[in-house]
Amino acid sequence: MGDDEAGRAAEALIPQFQLERLLTQDQAGRRIVLLGSIDSKPAILLAERAAFASDDDHLSTFAASLEHIKNLGANDIYSWFLASSGVSNGASAAQQPPDLKLNLIYPCTEKHVKKYTTQRVRMVTETAETFAKHVRPYMQRNREEGRLNWVFNIIEGRTEQEDVMYREHGEEGFLVLPDLNWDRKTLTSLHLLALVERRDLWSLRDLTRNHIIWLKHMRQKLLDAATKLYPSIEWDELKLYLHYQPTYYHMHIHIVHAMLEAGTTQSVGKAFSLENIISQLEGMPEGKGMADVSLTYFLGEQNELWTNIFLPLKEGQGPSQA
């Protein structure tokens, strides 16, 4: 049998596959492994979404080729959608589940461009002194420039209320909504976001020993809320963590399924486990907190914290205003 003939014979096997059951779904829902049979013989079919074409010809027509675009929500300059990549199969195409999750930032800023540009990353150690002298003022300037408007819009009930899945008011008040990158269907890639109502906490740096009881209560409330929303998930199948540096300076906690594959956002140097933060605070003297310790994390080389603070410090110069 020649190579062409063997290839055609192999291709003919796929349409004959008879599904028995799903074995697993991973890579945030982008890969499935199916158990079935072909000609009454057991078979396993692995299916994974192919990589996007990156040549200019394909990219220039990508947006126009999308079909069945459905908006999931919008807030300030951020919008997110489900869509189908553009090859239609007639009337049945509308019946197919969307295969793309889209996030749109419009109008975007130069900071967005830098954030999403492929770049080298650097590990930095932020001492308590560096935080107090340089990073905390950078956070303050970001807040004063109105970069939290979209967060306050949600908390104050002006936007995205249809996406708020759970809410409690008070000193331990918070609301839960789906993370922009979750498809809202695949439970093993569950990713929720909890925004606290209080505004005195900007990041994990603001947490002190005095917050231990509050943090423990918050942890239990978040686990209760998530398992109430998704009864098939048990509390010990969930991970809770905070980012540092966070994308925005208002306290928020990520709630993800333990089986969600740990990409960059869950990696060392980005995600700090809520339980580990609590344990670290419990070992501190009275009056001390996360602002008093050194934290090591990574930054992209185009991040302002790198270009204006940590690179000059590395080169023995004084940081410029970030």
Short mmCIF file of C-alpha atoms in Angstrom, two decimals:
data_model
loop_
_atom_site.label_atom_id
_atom_site.label_comp_id
_atom_site.label_asym_id
_atom_site.label_seq_id
_atom_site.Cartn_x
_atom_site.Cartn_y
_atom_site.Cartn_z
CA MET A 1 0.00 0.00 0.00
CA GLY A 2 1.48 3.37 -1.05
CA ASP A 3 1.78 6.35 1.23
CA ASP A 4 -1.17 8.16 -0.37
CA GLU A 5 -3.40 5.13 -0.12
CA ALA A 6 -2.37 4.50 3.49
CA GLY A 7 -3.11 8.13 4.31
CA ARG A 8 -6.59 7.95 2.80
CA ALA A 9 -7.27 4.74 4.71
CA ALA A 10 -6.23 6.39 7.97
CA GLU A 11 -8.37 9.47 7.25
CA ALA A 12 -11.39 7.24 6.62
CA LEU A 13 -11.17 5.89 10.17
CA ILE A 14 -12.11 9.18 11.87
CA PRO A 15 -15.72 9.40 10.58
CA GLN A 16 -16.25 5.80 11.73
CA PHE A 17 -15.44 6.63 15.35
CA GLN A 18 -18.38 5.79 17.65
CA LEU A 19 -18.33 7.64 20.96
CA GLU A 20 -18.67 5.76 24.23
CA ARG A 21 -17.68 8.48 26.71
CA LEU A 22 -15.47 11.47 27.41
CA LEU A 23 -12.30 10.43 29.23
CA THR A 24 -10.89 13.86 30.02
CA GLN A 25 -10.91 17.52 29.09
CA ASP A 26 -7.88 19.66 29.83
CA GLN A 27 -5.86 22.68 28.74
CA ALA A 28 -8.77 24.88 29.80
CA GLY A 29 -11.16 22.93 27.60
CA ARG A 30 -9.03 23.07 24.46
CA ARG A 31 -8.17 19.34 24.47
CA ILE A 32 -10.51 16.37 24.82
CA VAL A 33 -9.84 12.64 24.98
CA LEU A 34 -12.70 10.41 23.87
CA LEU A 35 -13.19 6.66 24.33
CA GLY A 36 -15.09 4.87 21.60
CA SER A 37 -14.82 2.22 18.96
CA ILE A 38 -14.19 1.70 15.25
CA ASP A 39 -15.50 -1.51 13.70
CA SER A 40 -16.38 -2.75 17.21
CA LYS A 41 -12.76 -2.40 18.33
CA PRO A 42 -11.90 0.00 21.17
CA ALA A 43 -10.33 3.30 20.16
CA ILE A 44 -9.25 6.54 21.82
CA LEU A 45 -9.55 9.83 19.95
CA LEU A 46 -7.59 12.87 21.16
CA ALA A 47 -8.73 16.20 19.76
CA GLU A 48 -6.94 19.50 20.34
CA ARG A 49 -7.58 22.91 18.84
CA ALA A 50 -4.90 23.74 16.30
CA ALA A 51 -2.65 26.77 16.72
CA PHE A 52 -3.75 30.02 15.10
CA ALA A 53 -2.14 30.88 11.79
CA SER A 54 0.23 33.80 12.35
CA ASP A 55 0.99 34.97 8.82
CA ASP A 56 -0.23 38.42 7.76
CA ASP A 57 -2.66 37.09 5.14
CA HIS A 58 -4.63 35.06 7.68
CA LEU A 59 -4.40 37.62 10.47
CA SER A 60 -5.62 40.47 8.26
CA THR A 61 -8.90 38.61 7.61
CA PHE A 62 -9.28 37.00 11.03
CA ALA A 63 -11.72 39.44 12.62
CA ALA A 64 -13.89 39.67 9.50
CA SER A 65 -14.11 35.87 9.28
CA LEU A 66 -15.68 35.40 12.71
CA GLU A 67 -19.29 34.23 12.85
CA HIS A 68 -22.09 34.03 15.41
CA ILE A 69 -20.50 36.64 17.67
CA LYS A 70 -22.30 36.86 21.02
CA ASN A 71 -21.46 39.54 23.55
CA LEU A 72 -21.13 38.24 27.11
CA GLY A 73 -20.65 41.60 28.79
CA ALA A 74 -19.05 45.03 28.64
CA ASN A 75 -17.62 47.47 31.16
CA ASP A 76 -15.81 50.70 30.36
CA ILE A 77 -13.23 49.83 27.65
CA TYR A 78 -13.53 46.04 28.14
CA SER A 79 -15.89 43.69 26.27
CA TRP A 80 -15.92 39.93 25.92
CA PHE A 81 -17.59 37.55 23.48
CA LEU A 82 -18.09 34.01 22.26
CA ALA A 83 -17.67 33.42 18.53
CA SER A 84 -17.14 30.77 15.89
CA SER A 85 -14.14 30.67 13.60
CA GLY A 86 -15.29 31.45 10.12
CA VAL A 87 -15.83 28.25 8.14
CA SER A 88 -19.57 27.75 7.74
CA ASN A 89 -21.21 24.46 6.96
CA GLY A 90 -24.54 25.86 5.89
CA ALA A 91 -27.48 26.17 8.24
CA SER A 92 -25.99 23.71 10.72
CA ALA A 93 -23.12 26.09 11.50
CA ALA A 94 -25.31 28.12 13.84
CA GLN A 95 -25.97 24.96 15.84
CA GLN A 96 -22.28 24.38 16.54
CA PRO A 97 -20.94 25.56 19.90
CA PRO A 98 -18.63 28.59 19.70
CA ASP A 99 -14.97 27.66 19.51
CA LEU A 100 -13.49 31.04 20.40
CA LYS A 101 -13.56 33.26 23.50
CA LEU A 102 -12.78 36.88 22.61
CA ASN A 103 -11.77 39.81 24.79
CA LEU A 104 -11.84 43.30 23.29
CA ILE A 105 -10.10 46.33 24.82
CA TYR A 106 -11.26 49.47 23.01
CA PRO A 107 -9.90 52.04 23.02
CA CYS A 108 -6.71 50.50 24.40
CA THR A 109 -3.74 52.38 25.85
CA GLU A 110 0.01 52.03 25.41
CA LYS A 111 0.06 50.18 28.75
CA HIS A 112 -2.26 47.52 27.31
CA VAL A 113 -0.01 47.18 24.27
CA LYS A 114 3.04 46.66 26.48
CA LYS A 115 1.22 44.19 28.73
CA TYR A 116 0.22 41.89 25.87
CA THR A 117 3.41 42.17 23.79
CA THR A 118 5.69 39.11 23.86
CA GLN A 119 8.67 40.09 25.95
CA ARG A 120 11.41 38.74 28.16
CA VAL A 121 10.58 38.52 31.85
CA ARG A 122 12.77 39.27 34.83
CA MET A 123 12.63 38.03 38.40
CA VAL A 124 12.78 40.89 40.88
CA THR A 125 12.91 41.04 44.66
CA GLU A 126 10.86 43.88 46.07
CA THR A 127 12.10 44.71 49.56
CA ALA A 128 9.99 46.47 52.14
CA GLU A 129 12.03 49.62 51.51
CA THR A 130 11.59 49.45 47.72
CA PHE A 131 7.87 48.93 48.18
CA ALA A 132 7.46 51.89 50.54
CA LYS A 133 9.65 54.31 48.56
CA HIS A 134 8.82 53.45 44.98
CA VAL A 135 6.10 50.81 44.40
CA ARG A 136 3.47 52.13 46.79
CA PRO A 137 3.61 55.62 45.21
CA TYR A 138 3.27 53.95 41.78
CA MET A 139 0.11 52.20 43.00
CA GLN A 140 -1.22 55.50 44.33
CA ARG A 141 -0.70 57.24 40.98
CA ASN A 142 -2.47 54.42 39.15
CA ARG A 143 -5.50 54.73 41.41
CA GLU A 144 -5.60 58.51 41.08
CA GLU A 145 -5.56 58.25 37.28
CA GLY A 146 -8.96 56.56 37.36
CA ARG A 147 -7.79 53.11 36.34
CA LEU A 148 -10.20 51.49 38.79
CA ASN A 149 -13.36 53.04 37.34
CA TRP A 150 -14.45 49.75 35.79
CA VAL A 151 -14.05 47.97 39.16
CA PHE A 152 -16.05 50.61 41.03
CA ASN A 153 -18.71 50.46 38.30
CA ILE A 154 -19.27 46.80 39.22
CA ILE A 155 -19.11 47.24 42.99
CA GLU A 156 -21.51 50.20 42.92
CA GLY A 157 -23.99 48.40 40.67
CA ARG A 158 -23.65 50.50 37.52
CA THR A 159 -22.38 47.81 35.14
CA GLU A 160 -22.08 44.03 34.76
CA GLN A 161 -24.76 43.32 37.34
CA GLU A 162 -26.10 40.53 35.13
CA ASP A 163 -22.70 38.85 35.55
CA VAL A 164 -22.62 39.10 39.34
CA MET A 165 -23.18 35.52 40.45
CA TYR A 166 -23.13 36.03 44.21
CA ARG A 167 -22.96 39.02 46.52
CA GLU A 168 -22.75 39.83 50.23
CA HIS A 169 -22.59 43.31 51.79
CA GLY A 170 -20.85 44.54 54.92
CA GLU A 171 -17.35 44.52 56.40
CA GLU A 172 -16.76 41.16 54.74
CA GLY A 173 -18.76 42.16 51.68
CA PHE A 174 -17.75 40.84 48.29
CA LEU A 175 -19.15 39.90 44.93
CA VAL A 176 -18.30 36.98 42.65
CA LEU A 177 -18.28 37.10 38.87
CA PRO A 178 -16.70 34.94 36.15
CA ASP A 179 -13.16 35.74 35.09
CA LEU A 180 -12.95 37.16 31.58
CA ASN A 181 -10.93 34.17 30.38
CA TRP A 182 -13.36 31.46 31.53
CA ASP A 183 -15.85 30.10 29.00
CA ARG A 184 -18.50 29.86 31.78
CA LYS A 185 -19.20 26.21 30.94
CA THR A 186 -16.18 23.97 31.53
CA LEU A 187 -16.15 23.31 35.27
CA THR A 188 -12.64 21.87 35.37
CA SER A 189 -11.39 25.22 34.05
CA LEU A 190 -13.61 27.21 36.45
CA HIS A 191 -12.16 30.66 37.13
CA LEU A 192 -14.10 33.10 39.30
CA LEU A 193 -13.12 36.50 40.61
CA ALA A 194 -14.10 37.85 44.02
CA LEU A 195 -14.00 41.65 44.40
CA VAL A 196 -14.09 42.83 48.02
CA GLU A 197 -16.29 45.83 48.78
CA ARG A 198 -13.86 47.56 51.13
CA ARG A 199 -11.48 49.98 49.43
CA ASP A 200 -8.65 50.25 51.95
CA LEU A 201 -6.97 47.09 50.63
CA TRP A 202 -5.16 47.61 47.32
CA SER A 203 -3.06 44.44 47.15
CA LEU A 204 -1.69 41.68 49.36
CA ARG A 205 0.90 44.25 50.56
CA ASP A 206 -1.87 45.88 52.63
CA LEU A 207 -2.59 42.73 54.60
CA THR A 208 -1.40 42.66 58.22
CA ARG A 209 -1.66 40.31 61.15
CA ASN A 210 -4.82 42.20 62.13
CA HIS A 211 -6.52 40.92 58.97
CA ILE A 212 -6.12 37.21 59.81
CA ILE A 213 -9.65 36.71 61.15
CA TRP A 214 -11.10 38.71 58.23
CA LEU A 215 -9.13 36.65 55.72
CA LYS A 216 -10.22 33.35 57.26
CA HIS A 217 -13.86 34.45 57.18
CA MET A 218 -13.46 35.61 53.58
CA ARG A 219 -11.87 32.31 52.57
CA GLN A 220 -14.78 30.33 54.01
CA LYS A 221 -17.37 32.65 52.48
CA LEU A 222 -15.77 32.35 49.04
CA LEU A 223 -15.59 28.56 49.23
CA ASP A 224 -19.23 28.45 50.36
CA ALA A 225 -20.30 30.76 47.54
CA ALA A 226 -18.45 28.81 44.85
CA THR A 227 -19.76 25.42 45.97
CA LYS A 228 -23.26 26.85 46.25
CA LEU A 229 -23.04 28.12 42.68
CA TYR A 230 -21.59 24.81 41.44
CA PRO A 231 -22.80 21.98 43.73
CA SER A 232 -20.87 19.34 41.79
CA ILE A 233 -17.61 20.95 42.94
CA GLU A 234 -16.41 20.32 46.50
CA TRP A 235 -14.52 22.93 48.52
CA ASP A 236 -11.23 21.00 48.40
CA GLU A 237 -11.30 21.08 44.59
CA LEU A 238 -10.77 24.85 44.63
CA LYS A 239 -7.66 27.04 44.81
CA LEU A 240 -7.75 30.61 46.12
CA TYR A 241 -4.92 33.01 45.36
CA LEU A 242 -3.95 36.66 44.89
CA HIS A 243 -1.68 38.06 42.20
CA TYR A 244 1.36 40.18 42.87
CA GLN A 245 1.82 42.41 41.05
CA PRO A 246 -1.93 42.47 40.36
CA THR A 247 -3.32 43.89 37.13
CA TYR A 248 -5.25 46.53 39.09
CA TYR A 249 -4.92 47.85 42.62
CA HIS A 250 -8.12 46.83 44.35
CA MET A 251 -8.19 43.68 46.47
CA HIS A 252 -9.50 40.73 44.50
CA ILE A 253 -9.16 37.00 44.99
CA HIS A 254 -9.05 34.37 42.25
CA ILE A 255 -11.07 31.17 42.72
CA VAL A 256 -10.11 28.39 40.32
CA HIS A 257 -10.69 24.68 39.94
CA ALA A 258 -7.71 22.67 41.16
CA MET A 259 -7.64 20.87 37.80
CA LEU A 260 -7.26 24.08 35.80
CA GLU A 261 -3.85 23.82 34.19
CA ALA A 262 -1.42 26.19 35.83
CA GLY A 263 -0.39 28.66 33.14
CA THR A 264 1.48 31.89 33.71
CA THR A 265 -1.22 33.44 35.90
CA GLN A 266 -0.92 30.61 38.44
CA SER A 267 2.85 30.25 38.31
CA VAL A 268 5.54 30.94 40.90
CA GLY A 269 6.29 34.64 40.86
CA LYS A 270 2.72 35.63 40.10
CA ALA A 271 0.16 33.75 42.25
CA PHE A 272 0.31 33.78 46.06
CA SER A 273 -1.91 31.21 47.79
CA LEU A 274 -4.44 32.77 50.18
CA GLU A 275 -3.80 29.98 52.70
CA ASN A 276 -0.04 30.59 52.59
CA ILE A 277 -0.54 34.33 53.05
CA ILE A 278 -2.64 33.64 56.15
CA SER A 279 0.03 31.27 57.52
CA GLN A 280 2.75 33.85 56.88
CA LEU A 281 0.76 36.54 58.70
CA GLU A 282 0.19 34.20 61.66
CA GLY A 283 3.96 33.91 62.09
CA MET A 284 4.47 37.68 62.23
CA PRO A 285 4.67 39.86 65.36
CA GLU A 286 1.82 42.17 66.25
CA GLY A 287 1.64 45.25 64.03
CA LYS A 288 3.52 43.64 61.14
CA GLY A 289 2.25 42.61 57.74
CA MET A 290 3.04 41.83 54.12
CA ALA A 291 4.46 45.34 53.61
CA ASP A 292 7.33 44.38 55.94
CA VAL A 293 8.69 41.43 53.94
CA SER A 294 10.53 40.99 50.65
CA LEU A 295 8.52 39.53 47.77
CA THR A 296 10.03 37.95 44.66
CA TYR A 297 8.01 37.97 41.45
CA PHE A 298 8.45 38.43 37.70
CA LEU A 299 7.93 41.43 35.45
CA GLY A 300 7.95 41.83 31.69
CA GLU A 301 10.73 44.06 30.41
CA GLN A 302 8.15 46.53 29.10
CA ASN A 303 6.40 46.84 32.45
CA GLU A 304 6.84 50.32 33.95
CA LEU A 305 7.87 48.81 37.27
CA TRP A 306 10.81 47.18 35.49
CA THR A 307 11.82 50.08 33.25
CA ASN A 308 11.40 52.82 35.85
CA ILE A 309 12.24 51.11 39.15
CA PHE A 310 13.89 47.70 39.10
CA LEU A 311 16.13 48.14 36.03
CA PRO A 312 17.60 51.42 37.35
CA LEU A 313 18.10 49.78 40.76
CA LYS A 314 19.86 46.85 39.08
CA GLU A 315 22.15 49.29 37.27
CA GLY A 316 22.90 51.20 40.47
CA GLN A 317 20.88 54.25 39.53
CA GLY A 318 17.99 56.00 41.20
CA PRO A 319 14.51 54.94 40.03
CA SER A 320 12.55 57.36 37.89
CA GLN A 321 8.86 58.06 38.43
CA ALA A 322 6.90 55.06 37.14
#
